[in-house]
Short mmCIF file of C-alpha atoms in Angstrom, two decimals:
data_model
loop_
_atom_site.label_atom_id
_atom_site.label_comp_id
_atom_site.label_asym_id
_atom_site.label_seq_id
_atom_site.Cartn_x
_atom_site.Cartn_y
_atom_site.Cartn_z
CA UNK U 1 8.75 -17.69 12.66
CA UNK U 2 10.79 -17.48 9.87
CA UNK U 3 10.38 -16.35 6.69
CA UNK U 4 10.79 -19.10 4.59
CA UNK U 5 7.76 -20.82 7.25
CA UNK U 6 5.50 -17.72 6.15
CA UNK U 7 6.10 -18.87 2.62
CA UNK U 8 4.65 -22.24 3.24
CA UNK U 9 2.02 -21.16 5.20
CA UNK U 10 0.57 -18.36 2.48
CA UNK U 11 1.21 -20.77 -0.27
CA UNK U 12 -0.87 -23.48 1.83
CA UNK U 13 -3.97 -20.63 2.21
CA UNK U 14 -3.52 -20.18 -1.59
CA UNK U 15 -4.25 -23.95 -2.09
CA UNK U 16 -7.20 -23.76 0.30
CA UNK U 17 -8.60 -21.02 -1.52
CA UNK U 18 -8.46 -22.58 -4.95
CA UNK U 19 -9.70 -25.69 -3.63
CA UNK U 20 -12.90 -23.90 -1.94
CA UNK U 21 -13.00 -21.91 -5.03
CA UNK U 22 -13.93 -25.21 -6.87
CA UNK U 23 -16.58 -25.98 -4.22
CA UNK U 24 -18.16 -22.57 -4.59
CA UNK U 25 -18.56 -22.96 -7.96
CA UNK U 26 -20.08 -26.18 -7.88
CA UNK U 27 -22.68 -25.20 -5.24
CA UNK U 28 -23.37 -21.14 -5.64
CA UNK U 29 -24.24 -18.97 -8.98
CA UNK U 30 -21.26 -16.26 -7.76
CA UNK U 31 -18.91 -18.33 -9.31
CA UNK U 32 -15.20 -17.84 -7.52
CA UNK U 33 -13.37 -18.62 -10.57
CA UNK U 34 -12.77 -15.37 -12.53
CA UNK U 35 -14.87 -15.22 -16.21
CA UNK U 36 -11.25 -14.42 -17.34
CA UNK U 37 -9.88 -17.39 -16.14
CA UNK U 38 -12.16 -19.42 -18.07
CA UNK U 39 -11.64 -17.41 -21.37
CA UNK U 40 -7.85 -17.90 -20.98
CA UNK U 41 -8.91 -21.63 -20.65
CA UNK U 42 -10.90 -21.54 -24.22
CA UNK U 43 -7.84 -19.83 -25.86
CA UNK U 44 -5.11 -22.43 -24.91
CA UNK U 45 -7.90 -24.80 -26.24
CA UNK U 46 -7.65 -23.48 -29.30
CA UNK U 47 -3.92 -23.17 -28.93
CA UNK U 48 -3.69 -27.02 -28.07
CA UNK U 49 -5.26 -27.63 -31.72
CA UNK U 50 -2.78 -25.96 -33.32
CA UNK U 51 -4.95 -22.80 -33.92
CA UNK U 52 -4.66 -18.61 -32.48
CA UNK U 53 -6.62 -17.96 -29.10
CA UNK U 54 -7.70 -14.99 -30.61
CA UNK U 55 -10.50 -17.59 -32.04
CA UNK U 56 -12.35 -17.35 -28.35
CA UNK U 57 -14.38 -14.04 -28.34
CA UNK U 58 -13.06 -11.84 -25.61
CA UNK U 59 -10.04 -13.23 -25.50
CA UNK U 60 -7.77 -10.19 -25.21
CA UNK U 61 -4.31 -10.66 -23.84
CA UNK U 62 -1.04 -12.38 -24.82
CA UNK U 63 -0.69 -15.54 -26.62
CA UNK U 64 1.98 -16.00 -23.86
CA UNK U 65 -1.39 -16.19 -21.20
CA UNK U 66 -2.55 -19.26 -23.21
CA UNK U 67 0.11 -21.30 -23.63
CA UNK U 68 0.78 -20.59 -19.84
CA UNK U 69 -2.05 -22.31 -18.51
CA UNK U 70 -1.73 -25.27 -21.28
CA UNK U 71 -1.74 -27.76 -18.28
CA UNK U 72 -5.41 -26.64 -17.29
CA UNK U 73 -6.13 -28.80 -20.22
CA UNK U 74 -3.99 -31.55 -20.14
CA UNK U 75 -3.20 -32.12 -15.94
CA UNK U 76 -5.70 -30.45 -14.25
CA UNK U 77 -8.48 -27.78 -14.87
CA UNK U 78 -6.94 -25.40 -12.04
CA UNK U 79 -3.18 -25.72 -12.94
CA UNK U 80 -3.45 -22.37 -13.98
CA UNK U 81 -4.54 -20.86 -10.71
CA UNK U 82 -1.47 -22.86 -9.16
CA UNK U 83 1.07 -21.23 -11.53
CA UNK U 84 -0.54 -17.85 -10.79
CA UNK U 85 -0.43 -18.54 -7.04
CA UNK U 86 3.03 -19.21 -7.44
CA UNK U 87 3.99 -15.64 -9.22
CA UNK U 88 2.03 -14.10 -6.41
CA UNK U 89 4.39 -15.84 -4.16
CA UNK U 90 7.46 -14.49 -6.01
CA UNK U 91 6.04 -10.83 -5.48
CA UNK U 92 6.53 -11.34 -2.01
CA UNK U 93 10.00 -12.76 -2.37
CA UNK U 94 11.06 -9.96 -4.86
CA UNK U 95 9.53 -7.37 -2.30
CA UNK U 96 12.04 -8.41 0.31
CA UNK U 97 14.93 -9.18 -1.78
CA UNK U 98 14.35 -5.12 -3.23
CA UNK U 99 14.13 -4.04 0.04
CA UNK U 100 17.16 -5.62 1.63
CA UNK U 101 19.24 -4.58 -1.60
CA UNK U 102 17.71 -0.93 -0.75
CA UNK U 103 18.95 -1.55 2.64
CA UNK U 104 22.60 -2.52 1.48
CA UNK U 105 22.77 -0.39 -0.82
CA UNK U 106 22.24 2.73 1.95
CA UNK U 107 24.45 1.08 4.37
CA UNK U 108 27.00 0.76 1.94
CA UNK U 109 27.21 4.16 1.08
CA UNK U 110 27.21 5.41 4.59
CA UNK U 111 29.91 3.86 5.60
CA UNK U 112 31.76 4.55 1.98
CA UNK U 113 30.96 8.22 3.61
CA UNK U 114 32.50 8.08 6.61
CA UNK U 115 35.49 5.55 5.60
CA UNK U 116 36.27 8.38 3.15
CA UNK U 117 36.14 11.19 5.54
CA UNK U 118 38.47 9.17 8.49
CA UNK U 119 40.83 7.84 5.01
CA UNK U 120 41.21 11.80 4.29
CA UNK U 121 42.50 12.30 8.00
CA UNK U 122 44.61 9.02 8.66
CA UNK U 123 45.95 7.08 5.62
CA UNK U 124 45.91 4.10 7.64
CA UNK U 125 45.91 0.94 5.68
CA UNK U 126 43.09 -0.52 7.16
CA UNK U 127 40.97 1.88 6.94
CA UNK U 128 41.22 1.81 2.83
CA UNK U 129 41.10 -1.79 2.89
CA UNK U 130 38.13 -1.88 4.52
CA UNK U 131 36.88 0.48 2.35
CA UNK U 132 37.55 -1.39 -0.71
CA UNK U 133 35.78 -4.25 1.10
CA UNK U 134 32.60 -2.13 1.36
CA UNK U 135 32.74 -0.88 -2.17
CA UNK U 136 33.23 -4.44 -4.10
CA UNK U 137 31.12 -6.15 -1.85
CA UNK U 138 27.29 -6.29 -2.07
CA UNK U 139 26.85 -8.84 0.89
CA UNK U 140 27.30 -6.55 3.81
CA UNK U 141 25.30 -7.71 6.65
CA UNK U 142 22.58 -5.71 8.14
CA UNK U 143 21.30 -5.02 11.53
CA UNK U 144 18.65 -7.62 12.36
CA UNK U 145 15.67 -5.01 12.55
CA UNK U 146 16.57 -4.11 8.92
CA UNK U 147 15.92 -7.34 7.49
CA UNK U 148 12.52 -8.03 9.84
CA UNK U 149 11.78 -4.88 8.30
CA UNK U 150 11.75 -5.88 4.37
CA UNK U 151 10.21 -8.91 5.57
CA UNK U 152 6.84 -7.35 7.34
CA UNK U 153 6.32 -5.23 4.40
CA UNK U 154 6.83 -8.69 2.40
CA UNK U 155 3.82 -9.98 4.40
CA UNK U 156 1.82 -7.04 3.49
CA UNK U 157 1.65 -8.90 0.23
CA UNK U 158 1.56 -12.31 1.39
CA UNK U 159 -1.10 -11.85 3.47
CA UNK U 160 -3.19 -9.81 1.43
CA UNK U 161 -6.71 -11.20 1.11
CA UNK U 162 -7.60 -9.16 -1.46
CA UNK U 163 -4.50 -10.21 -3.84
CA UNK U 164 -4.80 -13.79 -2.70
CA UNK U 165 -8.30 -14.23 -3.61
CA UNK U 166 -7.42 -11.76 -7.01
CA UNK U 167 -4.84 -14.57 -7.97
CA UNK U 168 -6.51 -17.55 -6.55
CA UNK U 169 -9.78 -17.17 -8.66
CA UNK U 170 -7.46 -17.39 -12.00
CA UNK U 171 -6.31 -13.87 -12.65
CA UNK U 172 -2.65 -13.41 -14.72
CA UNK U 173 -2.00 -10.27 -13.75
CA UNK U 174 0.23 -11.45 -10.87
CA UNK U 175 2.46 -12.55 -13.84
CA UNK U 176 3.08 -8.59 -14.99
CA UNK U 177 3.64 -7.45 -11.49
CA UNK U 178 6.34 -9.94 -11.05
CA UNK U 179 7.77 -8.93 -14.19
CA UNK U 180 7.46 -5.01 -13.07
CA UNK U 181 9.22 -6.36 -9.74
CA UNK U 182 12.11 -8.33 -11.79
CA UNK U 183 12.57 -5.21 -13.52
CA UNK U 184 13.19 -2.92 -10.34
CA UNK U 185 15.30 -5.35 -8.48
CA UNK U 186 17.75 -5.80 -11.31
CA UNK U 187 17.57 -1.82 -12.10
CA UNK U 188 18.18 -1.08 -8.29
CA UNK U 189 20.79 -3.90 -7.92
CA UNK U 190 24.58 -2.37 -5.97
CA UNK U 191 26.70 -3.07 -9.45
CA UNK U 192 24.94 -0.52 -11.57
CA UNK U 193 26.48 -2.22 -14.64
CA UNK U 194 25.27 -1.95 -18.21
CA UNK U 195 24.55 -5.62 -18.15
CA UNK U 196 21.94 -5.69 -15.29
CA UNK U 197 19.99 -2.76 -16.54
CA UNK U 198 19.96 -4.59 -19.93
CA UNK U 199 18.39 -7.49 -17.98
CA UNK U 200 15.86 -4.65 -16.63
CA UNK U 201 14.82 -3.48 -19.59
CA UNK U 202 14.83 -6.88 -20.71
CA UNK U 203 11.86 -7.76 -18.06
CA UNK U 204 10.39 -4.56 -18.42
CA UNK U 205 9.57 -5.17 -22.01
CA UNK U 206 8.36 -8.46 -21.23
CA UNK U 207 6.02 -7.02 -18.76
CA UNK U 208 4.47 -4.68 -20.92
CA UNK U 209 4.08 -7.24 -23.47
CA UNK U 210 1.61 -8.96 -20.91
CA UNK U 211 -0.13 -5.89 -19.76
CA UNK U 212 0.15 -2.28 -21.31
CA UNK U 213 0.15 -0.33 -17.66
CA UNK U 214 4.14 -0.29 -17.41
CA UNK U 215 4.92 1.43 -20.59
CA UNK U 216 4.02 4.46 -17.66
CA UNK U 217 7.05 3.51 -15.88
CA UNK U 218 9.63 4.11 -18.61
CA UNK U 219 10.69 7.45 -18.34
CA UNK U 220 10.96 7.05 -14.32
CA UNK U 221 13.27 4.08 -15.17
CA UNK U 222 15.21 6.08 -17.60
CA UNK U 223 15.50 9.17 -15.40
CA UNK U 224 16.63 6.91 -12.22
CA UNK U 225 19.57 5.80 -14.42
CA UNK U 226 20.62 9.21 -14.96
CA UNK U 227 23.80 10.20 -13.84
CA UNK U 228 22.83 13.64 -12.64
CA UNK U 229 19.09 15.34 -10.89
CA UNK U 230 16.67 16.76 -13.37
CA UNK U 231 16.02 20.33 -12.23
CA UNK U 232 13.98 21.86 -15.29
CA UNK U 233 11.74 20.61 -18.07
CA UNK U 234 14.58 20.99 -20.66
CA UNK U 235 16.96 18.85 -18.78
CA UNK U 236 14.69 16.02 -19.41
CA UNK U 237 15.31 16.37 -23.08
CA UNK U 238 18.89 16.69 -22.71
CA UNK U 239 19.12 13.72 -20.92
CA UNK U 240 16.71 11.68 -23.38
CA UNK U 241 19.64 13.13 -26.39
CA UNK U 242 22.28 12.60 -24.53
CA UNK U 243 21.35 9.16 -22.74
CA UNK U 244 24.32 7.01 -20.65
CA UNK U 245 25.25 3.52 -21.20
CA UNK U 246 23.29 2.67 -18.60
CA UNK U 247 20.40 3.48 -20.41
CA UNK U 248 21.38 3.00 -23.44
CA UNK U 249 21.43 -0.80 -22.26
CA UNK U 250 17.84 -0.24 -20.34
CA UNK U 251 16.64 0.70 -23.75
CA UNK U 252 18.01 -1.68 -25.74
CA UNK U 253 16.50 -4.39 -23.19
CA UNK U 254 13.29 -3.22 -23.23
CA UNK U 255 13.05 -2.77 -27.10
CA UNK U 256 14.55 -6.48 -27.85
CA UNK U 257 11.84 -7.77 -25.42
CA UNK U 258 8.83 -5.53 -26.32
CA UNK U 259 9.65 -6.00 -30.27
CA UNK U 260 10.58 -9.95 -30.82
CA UNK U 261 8.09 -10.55 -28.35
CA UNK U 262 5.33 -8.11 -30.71
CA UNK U 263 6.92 -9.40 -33.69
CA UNK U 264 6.87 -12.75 -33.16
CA UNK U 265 3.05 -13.11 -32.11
CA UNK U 266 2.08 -10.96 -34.85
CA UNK U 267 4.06 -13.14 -37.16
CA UNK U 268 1.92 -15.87 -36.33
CA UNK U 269 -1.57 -14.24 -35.47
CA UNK U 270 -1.66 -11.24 -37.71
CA UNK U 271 -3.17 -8.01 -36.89
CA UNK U 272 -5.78 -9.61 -34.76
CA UNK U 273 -3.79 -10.22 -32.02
CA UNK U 274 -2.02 -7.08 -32.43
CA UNK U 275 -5.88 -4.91 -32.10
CA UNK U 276 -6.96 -7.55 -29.39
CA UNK U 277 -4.00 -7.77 -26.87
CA UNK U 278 -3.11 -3.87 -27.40
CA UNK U 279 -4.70 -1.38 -29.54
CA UNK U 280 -7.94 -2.94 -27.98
CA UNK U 281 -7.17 -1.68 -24.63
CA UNK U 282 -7.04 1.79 -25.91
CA UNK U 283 -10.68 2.27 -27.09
CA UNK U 284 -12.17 -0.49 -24.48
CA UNK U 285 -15.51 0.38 -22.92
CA UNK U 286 -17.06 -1.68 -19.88
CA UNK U 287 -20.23 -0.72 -18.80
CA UNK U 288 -21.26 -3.54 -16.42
CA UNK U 289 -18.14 -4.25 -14.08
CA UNK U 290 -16.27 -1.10 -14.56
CA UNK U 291 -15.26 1.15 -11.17
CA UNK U 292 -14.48 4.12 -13.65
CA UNK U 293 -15.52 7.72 -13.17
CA UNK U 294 -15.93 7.36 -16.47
CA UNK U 295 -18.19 4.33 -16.01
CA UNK U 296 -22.23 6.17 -16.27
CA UNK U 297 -20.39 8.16 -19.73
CA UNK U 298 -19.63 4.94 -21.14
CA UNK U 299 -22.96 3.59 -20.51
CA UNK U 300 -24.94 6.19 -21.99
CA UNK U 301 -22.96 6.11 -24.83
CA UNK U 302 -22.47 2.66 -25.61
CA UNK U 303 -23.98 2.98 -28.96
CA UNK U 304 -22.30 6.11 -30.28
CA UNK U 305 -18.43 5.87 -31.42
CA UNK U 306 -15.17 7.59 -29.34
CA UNK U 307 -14.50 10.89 -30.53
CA UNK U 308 -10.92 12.30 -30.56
CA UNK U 309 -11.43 15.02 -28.36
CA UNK U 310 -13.37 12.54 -25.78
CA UNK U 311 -10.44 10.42 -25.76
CA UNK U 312 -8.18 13.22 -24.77
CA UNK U 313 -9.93 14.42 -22.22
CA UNK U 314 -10.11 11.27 -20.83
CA UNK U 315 -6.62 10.29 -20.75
CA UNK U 316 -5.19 14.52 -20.45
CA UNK U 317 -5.98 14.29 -16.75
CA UNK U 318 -3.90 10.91 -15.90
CA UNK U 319 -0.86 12.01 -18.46
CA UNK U 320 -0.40 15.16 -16.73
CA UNK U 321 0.18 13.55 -13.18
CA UNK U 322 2.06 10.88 -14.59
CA UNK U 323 4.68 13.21 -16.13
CA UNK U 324 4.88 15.32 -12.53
CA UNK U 325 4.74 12.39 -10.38
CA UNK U 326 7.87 11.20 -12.51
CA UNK U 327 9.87 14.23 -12.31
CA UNK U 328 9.14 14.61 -8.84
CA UNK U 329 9.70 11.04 -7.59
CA UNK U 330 11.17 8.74 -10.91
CA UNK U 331 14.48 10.04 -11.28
CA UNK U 332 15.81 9.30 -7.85
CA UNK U 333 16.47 5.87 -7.07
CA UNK U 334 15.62 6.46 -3.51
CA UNK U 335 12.37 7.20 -3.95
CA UNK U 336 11.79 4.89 -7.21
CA UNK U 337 9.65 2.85 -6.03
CA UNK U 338 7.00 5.18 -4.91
CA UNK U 339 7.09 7.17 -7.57
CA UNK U 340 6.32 4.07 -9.46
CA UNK U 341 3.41 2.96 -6.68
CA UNK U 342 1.84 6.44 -7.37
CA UNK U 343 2.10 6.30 -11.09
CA UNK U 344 0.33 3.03 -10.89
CA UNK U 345 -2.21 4.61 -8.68
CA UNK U 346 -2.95 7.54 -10.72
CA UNK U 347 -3.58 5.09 -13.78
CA UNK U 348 -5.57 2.96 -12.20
CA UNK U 349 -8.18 5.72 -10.77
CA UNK U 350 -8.16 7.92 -14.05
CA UNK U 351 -8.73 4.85 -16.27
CA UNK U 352 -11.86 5.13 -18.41
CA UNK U 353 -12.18 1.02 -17.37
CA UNK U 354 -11.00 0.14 -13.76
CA UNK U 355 -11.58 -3.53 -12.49
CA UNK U 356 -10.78 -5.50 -9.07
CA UNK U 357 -7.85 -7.21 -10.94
CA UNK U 358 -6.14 -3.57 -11.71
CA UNK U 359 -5.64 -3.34 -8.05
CA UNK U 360 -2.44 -5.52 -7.58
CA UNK U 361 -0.94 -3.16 -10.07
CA UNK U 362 0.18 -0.41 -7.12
CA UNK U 363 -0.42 -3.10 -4.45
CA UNK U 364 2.15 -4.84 -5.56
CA UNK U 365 4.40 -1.87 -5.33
CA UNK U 366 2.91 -0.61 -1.88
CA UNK U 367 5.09 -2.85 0.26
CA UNK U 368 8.18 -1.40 -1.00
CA UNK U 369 7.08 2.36 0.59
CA UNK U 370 6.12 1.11 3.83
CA UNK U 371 9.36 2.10 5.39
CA UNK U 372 9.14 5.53 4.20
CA UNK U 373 5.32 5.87 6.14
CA UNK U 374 6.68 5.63 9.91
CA UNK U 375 5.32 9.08 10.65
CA UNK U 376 2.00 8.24 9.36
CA UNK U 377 0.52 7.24 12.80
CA UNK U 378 -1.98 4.47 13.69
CA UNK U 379 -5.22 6.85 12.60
CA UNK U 380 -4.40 7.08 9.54
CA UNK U 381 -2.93 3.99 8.80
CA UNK U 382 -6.03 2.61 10.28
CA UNK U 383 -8.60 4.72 7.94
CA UNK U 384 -6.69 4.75 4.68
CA UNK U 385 -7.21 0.55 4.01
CA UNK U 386 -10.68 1.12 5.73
CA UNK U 387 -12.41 3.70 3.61
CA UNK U 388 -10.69 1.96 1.24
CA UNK U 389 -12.58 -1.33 1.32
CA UNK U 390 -15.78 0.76 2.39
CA UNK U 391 -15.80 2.85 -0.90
CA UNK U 392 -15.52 -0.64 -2.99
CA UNK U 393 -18.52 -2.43 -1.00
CA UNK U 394 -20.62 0.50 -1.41
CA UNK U 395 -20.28 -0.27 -5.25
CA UNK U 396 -20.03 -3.77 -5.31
CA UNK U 397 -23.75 -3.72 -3.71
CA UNK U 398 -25.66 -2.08 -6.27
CA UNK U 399 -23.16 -3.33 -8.76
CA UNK U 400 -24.13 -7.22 -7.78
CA UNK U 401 -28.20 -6.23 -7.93
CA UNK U 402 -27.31 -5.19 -11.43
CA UNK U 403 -25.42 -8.29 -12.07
CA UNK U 404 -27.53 -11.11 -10.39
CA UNK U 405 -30.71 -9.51 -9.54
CA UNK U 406 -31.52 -7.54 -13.00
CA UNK U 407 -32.34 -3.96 -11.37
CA UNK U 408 -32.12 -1.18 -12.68
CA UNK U 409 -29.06 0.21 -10.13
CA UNK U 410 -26.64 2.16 -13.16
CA UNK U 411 -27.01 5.21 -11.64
CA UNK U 412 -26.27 3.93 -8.10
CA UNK U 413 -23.30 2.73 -9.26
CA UNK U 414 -22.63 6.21 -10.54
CA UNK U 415 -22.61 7.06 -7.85
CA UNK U 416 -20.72 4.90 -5.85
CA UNK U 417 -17.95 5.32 -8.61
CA UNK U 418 -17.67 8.98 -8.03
CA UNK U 419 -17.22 8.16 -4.17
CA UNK U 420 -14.66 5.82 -4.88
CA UNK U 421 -12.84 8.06 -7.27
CA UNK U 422 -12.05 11.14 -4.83
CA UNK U 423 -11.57 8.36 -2.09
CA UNK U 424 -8.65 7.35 -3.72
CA UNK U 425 -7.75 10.56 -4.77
CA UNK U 426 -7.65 11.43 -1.04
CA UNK U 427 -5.66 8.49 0.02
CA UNK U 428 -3.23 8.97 -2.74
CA UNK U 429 -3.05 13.30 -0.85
CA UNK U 430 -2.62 11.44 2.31
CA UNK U 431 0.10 9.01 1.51
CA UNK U 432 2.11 11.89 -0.60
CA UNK U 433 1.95 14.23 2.10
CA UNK U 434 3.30 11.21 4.94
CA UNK U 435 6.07 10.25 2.12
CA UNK U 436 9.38 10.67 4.10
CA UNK U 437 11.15 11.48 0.89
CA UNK U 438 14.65 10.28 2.26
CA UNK U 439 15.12 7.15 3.22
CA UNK U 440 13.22 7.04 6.54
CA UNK U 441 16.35 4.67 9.02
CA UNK U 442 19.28 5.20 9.93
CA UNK U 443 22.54 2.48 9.81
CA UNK U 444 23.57 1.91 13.68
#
């Protein structure tokens, strides 16, 4: 089948979903729409009568989320779960379109290689044509298994029931991952102009306009525009005072989009939306649907106030990885994107609040490291996803008696946080040591 069938097909389970969604909802108390969804809903109702979202308590998160889902109001009460259905599709588009440009990109520069090598030896006409062909063209063709390749790991996304039902039930977050995926394409695009990584910074700014998690991927986008490796601590600083174009335009982009986009919603909300779409997420505490480590501490301290120090211990941990998971993977374009999957990782795990939704963050950026995990072997590739889903249901349980039932199950889902904590920590161990740190094919 092709790829273009596999479209129609995931987008057709999409619309199933949010159609059964609606009968769940009508019919069982575990509603399928997401409480988020609905709050969204309330703040483009307010929006729609020419007032600030920020009127619906809990509503926390762009203006931009609002006006987005507009139609819900005035077409269709699930128009919103079709647009975000649709960005979920583009992920999966954007995952093979990165891929195959990752692709080109190698195959270009192979044969650059060995054009240059046989051009040193024999000044044969052709042979320099043809390598002016290869280095103005960003069309090469590629080997057939190369592009079923990009494509499988697009249907890692595709067919992902847990991101399907995550975007199906009314969550936005597909809209920032799309944005985080916009951003890498153009970044990791053959021209390497100033222009595109304008339009990178551009998207980058726009995504973490919509959700704070990808102001953690700016110094591995900075350092993978670099025009030289990063060896010691102090050439980072030399390279943030001495920056190139290049990222002097991926700056630029990403300050233009981040500020008028800031400016201009604070210009017409005030502070409030400035404390309840960011600052907000910096002090939040959830203490009934909250996967954290952190999730019993928040609990038992609900009614005191966030010390300094508490903060800093809470977010010391996740900074520090961050920073060596940059240097180590972020300044490479190679191995980019998993650098970026593993920053996402790490944030997610060490966040004081972790929810379902949080997940697309690095799944979104998984498919793009699949080639680099041939070596892995069927095992592990088998138990990683499994324990995975194990260590959730063994919270969602006693997290669902809580919920529904009324019992007293906090410490249970202590419990079952903990577990889930050092399982991901163990599948993140397992997936860095399996990371085939060069690009893991060869160009026949």
């Amino acid at each position: 089948m092709s790829f273009k069938k596999h479209l129609i097909i995931s987008t057709l389970v999409r619309v199933f979903l949010i159609y059964y969604g609606e009968v769940q909802d009508s019919l069982s108390d575990v509603q399928y729409t997401d409480v988020d969804y609905r709050v969204v809903t309330d703040g483009a109702n307010h929006v729609l009568a020419l007032g600030s979202p920020f009127k619906r308590h809990t509503y926390r998160y762009t203006p931009l989320l609002a006006y987005l889902v507009l139609p819900n109001l005035l077409l269709h009460p699930s128009f919103g779960k079709f647009i975000f259905s649709l960005f979920d599709i583009l992920i999966g588009v954007l995952i093979k379109w990165i891929l195959l440009n990752c692709y080109r990109s190698n195959k270009i520069s192979i044969e650059t290689k060995l054009l240059k090598l046989e051009t040193l030896n024999n000044r044969n006409k052709y042979l320099i044509k043809r390598k002016n062909e290869i280095l103005n063209s960003n069309n090469e063709s590629l080997p057939p298994k190369y592009i079923r390749m990009a494509e499988l790991s697009a249907y890692c996304w595709l067919y992902n029931p847990l991101t399907m039902i995550i975007a199906t039930r009314g969550n936005g977050d597909c809209v920032s991952c799309s944005l985080v995926l916009l951003s890498i394409y153009f970044l990791l695009k053959n021209e390497q102009t100033s222009t595109q990584h304008f339009i990178a910074g551009l998207f980058l700014g726009l995504s973490i306009h919509f959700r704070l998690y990808p102001i953690g991927f700016c110094l591995a986008f900075y350092l993978a525009t670099q025009n030289r490796t990063v060896e010691k601590w102090h050439d980072i600083v030399r390279t943030i005072l001495q920056p190139n174009a290049k990222q002097i335009a991926l700056v630029l982009g990403t300050v233009i989009a981040l500020g008028s986009s800031t400016a201009l919603f604070y210009w017409l909300y005030g502070y409030q939306f400035l404390y309840e779409s960011m600052l907000y997420h910096l002090v939040r505490k959830d203490t009934r649907h909250n996967f954290s480590l952190y999730f019993y501490l928040q609990y038992l301290s609900s009614t005191f106030d966030v010390t300094i120090l508490e903060k800093i211990l809470t977010f010391l941990p996740q900074l520090i990885l961050i920073l060596m998971l940059t240097v180590r993977y972020g300044q490479h374009r190679q191995t980019l994107a998993f650098g970026l999957f593993a920053i996402a990782f790490v944030m997610v795990t060490y966040n004081p609040v972790v929810t379902s939704q949080y997940f697309v963050w690095f799944l979104s950026l998984l498919p793009l490291c699949v080639k680099n995990f041939r070596n892995i072997g069927i095992r592990k590739a088998v138990f990683i996803p499994v324990m995975w889903f194990i260590s959730q249901g063994g919270w969602l349980l006693p997290a669902y008696l809580l919920e529904f039932k009324g019992w007293n199950t906090f410490e249970f889902i202590w419990i079952q946080s903990i577990v889930f904590f050092f399982s991901n920590v163990l599948i993140l161990q397992m997936l860095i040591s399996n990371y085939d740190i060069a690009y893991n094919y060869k160009i026949d």
